[in-house]
């Protein structure tokens, strides 16, 4: 009997709530760093909230792969590539481009940016161009990585459809493990470019979600049993997080980690993300996870992209509001004010930019679909050999 909890169901409220938690985790780790809260055990634990990015990547892997996982088993049609690419473009770029223009123009720390910085940020190529991560936008390295995954996904799906169904999970897991050795490759980059910030280094984080997508349409097995054992799955997430916050995973400040430390942090990030998402998508259909799936968390999840985009600009504005300087200040007060201001900016962005653009795409695709349905069928070649007249699209 196949399990189809998350593979064929459209909207999963608890997953949207987890997206909100991940966004607030990103805010918390940046607030902890910029208020100077980095000492002792608490500092290490707060600093490692940057693994919220792993949750974001795993969410993308799950949500964007589950249609392909279901299609490979004949449960639905293959997701159309054109629609997928258009929806990703409209989901990400309008709000992002507005944020880049506003921040580079108005934020004092960033408004003297060079043309190279402008171009790299507008094209989401910051991780490939030296010294283009700039104030108010440094978090966008992860969006640059994520967009590369979006572009690669149709190719990955094309290759995966050529695998036997039973081979899909082992191959995805093998690619995830192999990606941990990315840093061993003899890649030489320009000064100011770190190839450990390139997409292959984080393939395990996307693969964590892709594996969950495969298991939602697979026969029940050990992943489902583990996901449904709340004590065990919580222990897995907690142990992996504590390892990631330990010296084994590198220093807690901006000192570069060794390759071995980077591998520990990255692998533990994949485990944490998998363990947090597994109960939400592999659990029984009647378990709705009411706290994560309530209306407030779903709304915050809907605005989470805007919070991610705007929160560093909000953080810069909060310090003058509380009358203090960076690397000094009350963590809790600055976090609360940054989150509130960031979500206010995110709500405006969603209402004025993100939602109208997505609705416009839906209307365009509806009209296009209706127009295609009205087209006459092609002439039967047995009746005539004349070529069908070209139809403008």
CSV table of C-alpha atoms in Angstrom, one decimal:
chain,number,residue,atom,x,y,z
A,1,UNK,CA,0.0,0.0,0.0
A,2,UNK,CA,1.4,3.4,-0.9
A,3,UNK,CA,1.7,6.4,1.3
A,4,UNK,CA,0.4,9.6,-0.3
A,5,UNK,CA,0.2,12.1,2.5
A,6,UNK,CA,2.3,14.9,1.1
A,7,UNK,CA,3.0,13.6,-2.4
A,8,UNK,CA,-0.4,14.3,-3.9
A,9,UNK,CA,-2.0,16.7,-1.5
A,10,UNK,CA,-1.7,20.3,-2.7
A,11,UNK,CA,-1.4,22.7,0.2
A,12,UNK,CA,0.1,21.5,3.6
A,13,UNK,CA,-0.6,24.2,6.2
A,14,UNK,CA,2.0,22.9,8.7
A,15,UNK,CA,4.7,23.1,6.0
A,16,UNK,CA,3.8,26.7,5.5
A,17,UNK,CA,4.1,27.3,9.3
A,18,UNK,CA,7.5,25.6,9.3
A,19,UNK,CA,8.5,28.1,6.6
A,20,UNK,CA,7.6,30.9,9.0
A,21,UNK,CA,9.7,29.4,11.7
A,22,UNK,CA,12.7,29.0,9.3
A,23,UNK,CA,12.4,32.7,8.4
A,24,UNK,CA,12.4,33.8,12.0
A,25,UNK,CA,15.4,31.5,12.6
A,26,UNK,CA,17.3,33.4,10.0
A,27,UNK,CA,16.4,36.7,11.6
A,28,UNK,CA,17.4,35.4,15.1
A,29,UNK,CA,20.9,34.3,14.0
A,30,UNK,CA,21.6,37.6,12.3
A,31,UNK,CA,20.3,39.6,15.3
A,32,UNK,CA,22.4,37.5,17.6
A,33,UNK,CA,25.5,38.2,15.6
A,34,UNK,CA,24.8,41.9,15.1
A,35,UNK,CA,24.0,42.5,18.8
A,36,UNK,CA,27.3,40.8,19.8
A,37,UNK,CA,25.5,37.9,21.5
A,38,UNK,CA,28.1,35.3,20.6
A,39,UNK,CA,29.7,34.3,23.9
A,40,UNK,CA,29.6,30.9,25.6
A,41,UNK,CA,27.1,28.1,24.9
A,42,UNK,CA,24.2,30.4,24.2
A,43,UNK,CA,26.2,32.2,21.6
A,44,UNK,CA,27.0,29.0,19.8
A,45,UNK,CA,23.4,27.8,19.9
A,46,UNK,CA,22.1,31.1,18.5
A,47,UNK,CA,24.8,31.3,15.9
A,48,UNK,CA,23.8,27.9,14.5
A,49,UNK,CA,20.3,29.1,13.9
A,50,UNK,CA,21.7,29.8,10.4
A,51,UNK,CA,20.7,26.2,9.7
A,52,UNK,CA,17.3,27.6,9.1
A,53,UNK,CA,18.6,28.0,5.5
A,54,UNK,CA,18.9,24.2,5.4
A,55,UNK,CA,15.2,24.1,6.2
A,56,UNK,CA,14.4,26.5,3.4
A,57,UNK,CA,16.4,24.4,0.9
A,58,UNK,CA,14.8,21.2,2.1
A,59,UNK,CA,11.4,22.8,1.8
A,60,UNK,CA,12.2,23.7,-1.8
A,61,UNK,CA,13.4,20.2,-2.5
A,62,UNK,CA,10.3,18.7,-1.1
A,63,UNK,CA,7.7,21.0,-2.6
A,64,UNK,CA,9.2,21.2,-6.1
A,65,UNK,CA,10.1,17.5,-6.4
A,66,UNK,CA,6.9,15.9,-5.0
A,67,UNK,CA,5.1,16.4,-8.3
A,68,UNK,CA,7.9,14.5,-10.1
A,69,UNK,CA,8.0,11.8,-7.4
A,70,UNK,CA,4.2,11.2,-7.9
A,71,UNK,CA,4.5,11.3,-11.7
A,72,UNK,CA,7.2,8.7,-11.7
A,73,UNK,CA,4.7,6.3,-10.1
A,74,UNK,CA,1.8,7.2,-12.4
A,75,UNK,CA,-0.1,9.1,-9.7
A,76,UNK,CA,-0.3,12.3,-11.7
A,77,UNK,CA,0.9,13.9,-15.0
A,78,UNK,CA,4.5,15.3,-15.1
A,79,UNK,CA,4.6,18.9,-14.0
A,80,UNK,CA,4.9,21.1,-17.1
A,81,UNK,CA,8.4,22.7,-17.3
A,82,UNK,CA,7.1,26.0,-18.8
A,83,UNK,CA,4.6,26.6,-16.0
A,84,UNK,CA,7.1,25.7,-13.4
A,85,UNK,CA,9.8,28.1,-14.6
A,86,UNK,CA,7.3,30.9,-15.0
A,87,UNK,CA,5.9,30.4,-11.5
A,88,UNK,CA,9.4,30.4,-10.0
A,89,UNK,CA,10.3,33.5,-11.9
A,90,UNK,CA,7.2,35.4,-10.8
A,91,UNK,CA,7.4,34.1,-7.2
A,92,UNK,CA,11.0,35.2,-6.6
A,93,UNK,CA,12.1,38.0,-8.9
A,94,UNK,CA,9.6,40.9,-8.6
A,95,UNK,CA,9.8,41.3,-4.8
A,96,UNK,CA,13.5,40.6,-4.9
A,97,UNK,CA,14.3,43.2,-7.6
A,98,UNK,CA,12.3,45.9,-5.8
A,99,UNK,CA,14.2,45.1,-2.6
A,100,UNK,CA,17.6,45.3,-4.3
A,101,UNK,CA,16.8,48.7,-5.9
A,102,UNK,CA,15.4,50.2,-2.6
A,103,UNK,CA,18.2,48.9,-0.4
A,104,UNK,CA,21.1,49.8,-2.7
A,105,UNK,CA,19.6,53.2,-3.3
A,106,UNK,CA,18.4,54.2,0.2
A,107,UNK,CA,20.4,52.2,2.8
A,108,UNK,CA,23.4,54.3,3.9
A,109,UNK,CA,25.7,51.4,4.2
A,110,UNK,CA,25.0,50.3,0.6
A,111,UNK,CA,24.1,53.3,-1.4
A,112,UNK,CA,27.6,53.8,-2.8
A,113,UNK,CA,27.6,50.4,-4.5
A,114,UNK,CA,29.6,49.9,-7.7
A,115,UNK,CA,28.0,48.9,-11.0
A,116,UNK,CA,29.4,45.4,-10.5
A,117,UNK,CA,27.6,45.1,-7.1
A,118,UNK,CA,24.4,46.3,-8.7
A,119,UNK,CA,24.6,43.9,-11.6
A,120,UNK,CA,25.6,40.9,-9.5
A,121,UNK,CA,22.7,41.5,-7.0
A,122,UNK,CA,20.2,42.2,-9.7
A,123,UNK,CA,21.1,38.9,-11.5
A,124,UNK,CA,21.5,36.8,-8.3
A,125,UNK,CA,25.1,36.0,-9.2
A,126,UNK,CA,26.6,37.3,-5.9
A,127,UNK,CA,28.2,34.0,-5.0
A,128,UNK,CA,30.2,33.9,-8.3
A,129,UNK,CA,31.3,37.6,-8.5
A,130,UNK,CA,34.0,38.7,-6.0
A,131,UNK,CA,33.0,41.0,-3.2
A,132,UNK,CA,29.5,41.7,-4.3
A,133,UNK,CA,27.6,40.6,-1.1
A,134,UNK,CA,26.7,44.0,0.3
A,135,UNK,CA,25.1,45.6,3.4
A,136,UNK,CA,21.4,44.8,3.7
A,137,UNK,CA,21.7,42.0,1.1
A,138,UNK,CA,24.4,39.6,2.4
A,139,UNK,CA,21.7,36.9,3.1
A,140,UNK,CA,21.1,36.7,-0.6
A,141,UNK,CA,23.9,34.3,-1.1
A,142,UNK,CA,21.4,31.5,-0.2
A,143,UNK,CA,18.8,32.8,-2.7
A,144,UNK,CA,21.5,32.8,-5.4
A,145,UNK,CA,22.1,29.1,-4.5
A,146,UNK,CA,18.4,28.3,-4.4
A,147,UNK,CA,17.7,29.9,-7.8
A,148,UNK,CA,20.4,27.7,-9.3
A,149,UNK,CA,18.6,24.7,-7.9
A,150,UNK,CA,15.3,26.0,-9.5
A,151,UNK,CA,17.0,26.1,-12.9
A,152,UNK,CA,18.6,22.7,-12.5
A,153,UNK,CA,15.5,20.9,-11.3
A,154,UNK,CA,14.0,20.2,-14.8
A,155,UNK,CA,17.3,18.6,-15.8
A,156,UNK,CA,17.4,16.6,-12.7
A,157,UNK,CA,13.8,15.4,-13.2
A,158,UNK,CA,14.6,14.5,-16.8
A,159,UNK,CA,17.4,12.3,-15.6
A,160,UNK,CA,15.4,10.8,-12.8
A,161,UNK,CA,12.5,9.7,-15.0
A,162,UNK,CA,15.0,7.4,-16.8
A,163,UNK,CA,15.8,5.6,-13.5
A,164,UNK,CA,13.8,2.6,-12.2
A,165,UNK,CA,11.5,3.8,-9.5
A,166,UNK,CA,13.3,1.7,-6.9
A,167,UNK,CA,16.6,3.4,-7.8
A,168,UNK,CA,15.4,7.0,-7.3
A,169,UNK,CA,15.9,7.1,-3.5
A,170,UNK,CA,19.4,5.5,-3.5
A,171,UNK,CA,20.6,7.7,-6.3
A,172,UNK,CA,19.3,10.9,-4.6
A,173,UNK,CA,21.0,9.8,-1.3
A,174,UNK,CA,24.2,9.0,-3.2
A,175,UNK,CA,24.3,12.4,-4.8
A,176,UNK,CA,23.7,14.0,-1.4
A,177,UNK,CA,26.6,12.1,0.1
A,178,UNK,CA,28.9,12.8,-2.8
A,179,UNK,CA,28.2,16.5,-2.5
A,180,UNK,CA,29.8,16.5,0.9
A,181,UNK,CA,33.1,16.0,-0.9
A,182,UNK,CA,32.7,19.2,-3.1
A,183,UNK,CA,35.4,21.0,-1.1
A,184,UNK,CA,37.9,18.4,-2.1
A,185,UNK,CA,37.8,19.3,-5.8
A,186,UNK,CA,40.7,21.4,-7.0
A,187,UNK,CA,38.7,24.5,-7.9
A,188,UNK,CA,40.5,27.8,-7.9
A,189,UNK,CA,38.5,31.0,-7.7
A,190,UNK,CA,39.2,34.7,-7.7
A,191,UNK,CA,39.9,36.4,-4.4
A,192,UNK,CA,36.6,37.2,-2.6
A,193,UNK,CA,34.8,34.1,-4.1
A,194,UNK,CA,34.2,31.1,-1.9
A,195,UNK,CA,33.3,28.0,-4.0
A,196,UNK,CA,31.9,26.4,-0.8
A,197,UNK,CA,29.0,28.8,-1.2
A,198,UNK,CA,28.2,27.3,-4.7
A,199,UNK,CA,25.1,25.2,-5.1
A,200,UNK,CA,26.8,21.7,-5.3
A,201,UNK,CA,28.1,22.2,-1.7
A,202,UNK,CA,24.5,22.3,-0.5
A,203,UNK,CA,23.0,19.5,-2.6
A,204,UNK,CA,22.4,17.4,0.6
A,205,UNK,CA,20.1,20.1,1.9
A,206,UNK,CA,17.9,20.0,-1.2
A,207,UNK,CA,18.2,16.2,-1.3
A,208,UNK,CA,16.7,16.0,2.2
A,209,UNK,CA,13.5,17.4,0.9
A,210,UNK,CA,13.6,15.4,-2.3
A,211,UNK,CA,13.9,12.2,-0.4
A,212,UNK,CA,10.9,13.2,1.7
A,213,UNK,CA,9.0,13.8,-1.6
A,214,UNK,CA,9.9,10.3,-2.8
A,215,UNK,CA,8.9,8.7,0.5
A,216,UNK,CA,5.4,10.4,0.5
A,217,UNK,CA,4.5,8.2,-2.5
A,218,UNK,CA,6.5,5.1,-1.5
A,219,UNK,CA,5.4,2.0,0.5
A,220,UNK,CA,5.5,2.5,4.3
A,221,UNK,CA,8.9,1.8,5.7
A,222,UNK,CA,11.5,3.0,8.3
A,223,UNK,CA,11.3,6.7,7.3
A,224,UNK,CA,7.6,6.8,8.0
A,225,UNK,CA,8.0,4.9,11.3
A,226,UNK,CA,10.7,7.3,12.4
A,227,UNK,CA,8.7,10.3,11.4
A,228,UNK,CA,5.7,9.1,13.5
A,229,UNK,CA,7.8,8.4,16.6
A,230,UNK,CA,7.8,11.9,18.1
A,231,UNK,CA,10.4,11.2,20.7
A,232,UNK,CA,12.8,9.6,18.3
A,233,UNK,CA,12.5,12.2,15.6
A,234,UNK,CA,12.9,15.0,18.1
A,235,UNK,CA,16.0,13.3,19.5
A,236,UNK,CA,17.5,13.1,16.0
A,237,UNK,CA,16.9,16.8,15.3
A,238,UNK,CA,18.2,17.8,18.7
A,239,UNK,CA,21.4,15.7,18.6
A,240,UNK,CA,22.2,16.9,15.0
A,241,UNK,CA,21.7,20.5,16.0
A,242,UNK,CA,23.9,20.2,19.1
A,243,UNK,CA,26.7,18.7,16.9
A,244,UNK,CA,26.3,21.5,14.4
A,245,UNK,CA,26.6,24.0,17.2
A,246,UNK,CA,29.8,22.3,18.7
A,247,UNK,CA,33.4,23.1,17.7
A,248,UNK,CA,33.2,20.0,15.5
A,249,UNK,CA,31.2,22.1,13.0
A,250,UNK,CA,33.5,25.1,13.2
A,251,UNK,CA,33.9,28.5,15.0
A,252,UNK,CA,30.9,30.5,16.0
A,253,UNK,CA,32.1,33.7,14.4
A,254,UNK,CA,33.2,34.7,10.9
A,255,UNK,CA,36.5,32.7,11.1
A,256,UNK,CA,36.5,30.3,8.2
A,257,UNK,CA,35.8,26.7,9.0
A,258,UNK,CA,38.1,23.9,7.9
A,259,UNK,CA,36.8,21.5,5.2
A,260,UNK,CA,36.1,18.8,7.8
A,261,UNK,CA,34.1,21.3,9.9
A,262,UNK,CA,32.2,22.5,6.9
A,263,UNK,CA,31.3,18.8,6.1
A,264,UNK,CA,30.0,18.3,9.7
A,265,UNK,CA,27.9,21.5,9.6
A,266,UNK,CA,26.5,20.7,6.2
A,267,UNK,CA,25.6,17.1,6.9
A,268,UNK,CA,24.1,18.0,10.3
A,269,UNK,CA,22.1,20.7,8.5
A,270,UNK,CA,20.6,18.1,6.2
A,271,UNK,CA,19.7,15.9,9.1
A,272,UNK,CA,18.1,18.8,11.1
A,273,UNK,CA,16.1,19.9,8.1
A,274,UNK,CA,14.9,16.3,7.3
A,275,UNK,CA,14.0,15.6,10.9
A,276,UNK,CA,12.0,18.9,11.2
A,277,UNK,CA,10.0,18.3,8.0
A,278,UNK,CA,9.5,14.5,8.1
A,279,UNK,CA,6.7,14.5,10.8
A,280,UNK,CA,4.9,17.2,8.7
A,281,UNK,CA,4.8,15.2,5.4
A,282,UNK,CA,5.2,11.5,6.4
A,283,UNK,CA,2.9,11.4,9.3
A,284,UNK,CA,-0.7,10.1,9.3
A,285,UNK,CA,-3.2,12.2,7.3
A,286,UNK,CA,-5.3,12.8,10.4
A,287,UNK,CA,-2.4,14.5,12.2
A,288,UNK,CA,-2.8,18.2,11.2
A,289,UNK,CA,-0.1,19.7,13.4
A,290,UNK,CA,-2.5,22.4,14.6
A,291,UNK,CA,0.1,24.7,16.0
A,292,UNK,CA,2.1,25.0,12.9
A,293,UNK,CA,-0.9,24.8,10.6
A,294,UNK,CA,-3.1,27.5,12.3
A,295,UNK,CA,-4.2,30.6,10.4
A,296,UNK,CA,-1.6,32.9,12.0
A,297,UNK,CA,1.4,30.6,11.2
A,298,UNK,CA,0.1,30.1,7.7
A,299,UNK,CA,-0.1,33.8,7.1
A,300,UNK,CA,3.4,34.4,8.5
A,301,UNK,CA,4.6,31.6,6.3
A,302,UNK,CA,3.0,33.3,3.3
A,303,UNK,CA,5.0,36.5,4.2
A,304,UNK,CA,8.2,34.6,5.1
A,305,UNK,CA,9.9,35.3,1.7
A,306,UNK,CA,9.4,39.0,2.2
A,307,UNK,CA,10.8,38.7,5.8
A,308,UNK,CA,13.9,37.0,4.5
A,309,UNK,CA,14.4,39.6,1.8
A,310,UNK,CA,13.9,42.7,4.0
A,311,UNK,CA,15.0,41.7,7.5
A,312,UNK,CA,18.6,42.9,7.3
A,313,UNK,CA,17.4,46.3,6.1
A,314,UNK,CA,14.9,46.3,9.0
A,315,UNK,CA,17.7,45.3,11.4
A,316,UNK,CA,19.8,48.3,10.3
A,317,UNK,CA,16.8,50.6,11.0
A,318,UNK,CA,16.2,49.1,14.5
A,319,UNK,CA,19.5,50.1,16.0
A,320,UNK,CA,18.8,53.8,15.8
A,321,UNK,CA,15.3,53.2,17.1
A,322,UNK,CA,16.7,51.7,20.3
A,323,UNK,CA,19.5,54.2,20.6
A,324,UNK,CA,22.4,51.8,20.3
A,325,UNK,CA,25.1,50.7,17.8
A,326,UNK,CA,25.7,47.4,16.0
A,327,UNK,CA,27.4,44.6,18.0
A,328,UNK,CA,25.9,46.1,21.1
A,329,UNK,CA,22.3,45.9,22.3
A,330,UNK,CA,19.6,43.8,23.8
A,331,UNK,CA,19.1,40.6,21.8
A,332,UNK,CA,15.4,40.1,22.7
A,333,UNK,CA,14.3,43.7,22.1
A,334,UNK,CA,16.2,44.0,18.8
A,335,UNK,CA,14.9,40.6,17.7
A,336,UNK,CA,11.2,41.5,18.4
A,337,UNK,CA,11.5,44.9,16.8
A,338,UNK,CA,13.3,43.5,13.7
A,339,UNK,CA,10.8,40.8,13.3
A,340,UNK,CA,7.8,43.1,13.6
A,341,UNK,CA,9.3,45.7,11.2
A,342,UNK,CA,10.5,43.0,8.9
A,343,UNK,CA,7.1,41.4,8.8
A,344,UNK,CA,5.4,44.7,8.2
A,345,UNK,CA,7.6,45.3,5.2
A,346,UNK,CA,7.0,41.7,4.1
A,347,UNK,CA,3.2,42.1,4.3
A,348,UNK,CA,3.4,45.3,2.1
A,349,UNK,CA,5.6,43.5,-0.4
A,350,UNK,CA,3.3,40.6,-0.5
A,351,UNK,CA,0.2,42.7,-1.0
A,352,UNK,CA,1.6,45.2,-3.5
A,353,UNK,CA,4.2,43.1,-5.4
A,354,UNK,CA,4.2,39.4,-4.9
A,355,UNK,CA,0.5,38.6,-4.8
A,356,UNK,CA,-0.5,40.8,-7.8
A,357,UNK,CA,2.3,39.4,-9.9
A,358,UNK,CA,1.3,35.8,-9.1
A,359,UNK,CA,-2.4,36.6,-9.8
A,360,UNK,CA,-1.4,38.2,-13.1
A,361,UNK,CA,0.5,35.0,-14.1
A,362,UNK,CA,-2.6,32.9,-13.2
A,363,UNK,CA,-4.8,35.1,-15.3
A,364,UNK,CA,-2.4,35.0,-18.2
A,365,UNK,CA,-2.1,31.2,-18.0
A,366,UNK,CA,-5.9,30.8,-17.8
A,367,UNK,CA,-6.4,32.9,-20.9
A,368,UNK,CA,-3.7,31.0,-22.7
A,369,UNK,CA,-5.2,27.7,-21.7
A,370,UNK,CA,-8.7,28.9,-22.8
A,371,UNK,CA,-7.3,30.1,-26.1
A,372,UNK,CA,-5.5,26.7,-26.7
A,373,UNK,CA,-8.8,24.9,-26.0
A,374,UNK,CA,-10.6,26.9,-28.7
A,375,UNK,CA,-8.0,26.0,-31.4
A,376,UNK,CA,-9.4,23.6,-34.0
A,377,UNK,CA,-7.7,20.1,-34.0
A,378,UNK,CA,-4.9,19.6,-36.6
A,379,UNK,CA,-5.9,18.2,-40.0
A,380,UNK,CA,-5.6,14.4,-40.4
A,381,UNK,CA,-2.7,13.6,-42.7
A,382,UNK,CA,-4.8,10.9,-44.3
A,383,UNK,CA,-7.1,13.6,-45.6
A,384,UNK,CA,-4.5,16.1,-46.8
A,385,UNK,CA,-0.8,16.4,-47.1
A,386,UNK,CA,-0.8,20.2,-47.0
A,387,UNK,CA,1.1,21.7,-44.1
A,388,UNK,CA,-1.0,23.1,-41.3
A,389,UNK,CA,-0.9,26.9,-41.2
A,390,UNK,CA,1.3,28.4,-38.5
A,391,UNK,CA,-0.6,29.7,-35.5
A,392,UNK,CA,0.7,32.7,-33.6
A,393,UNK,CA,1.1,32.1,-29.8
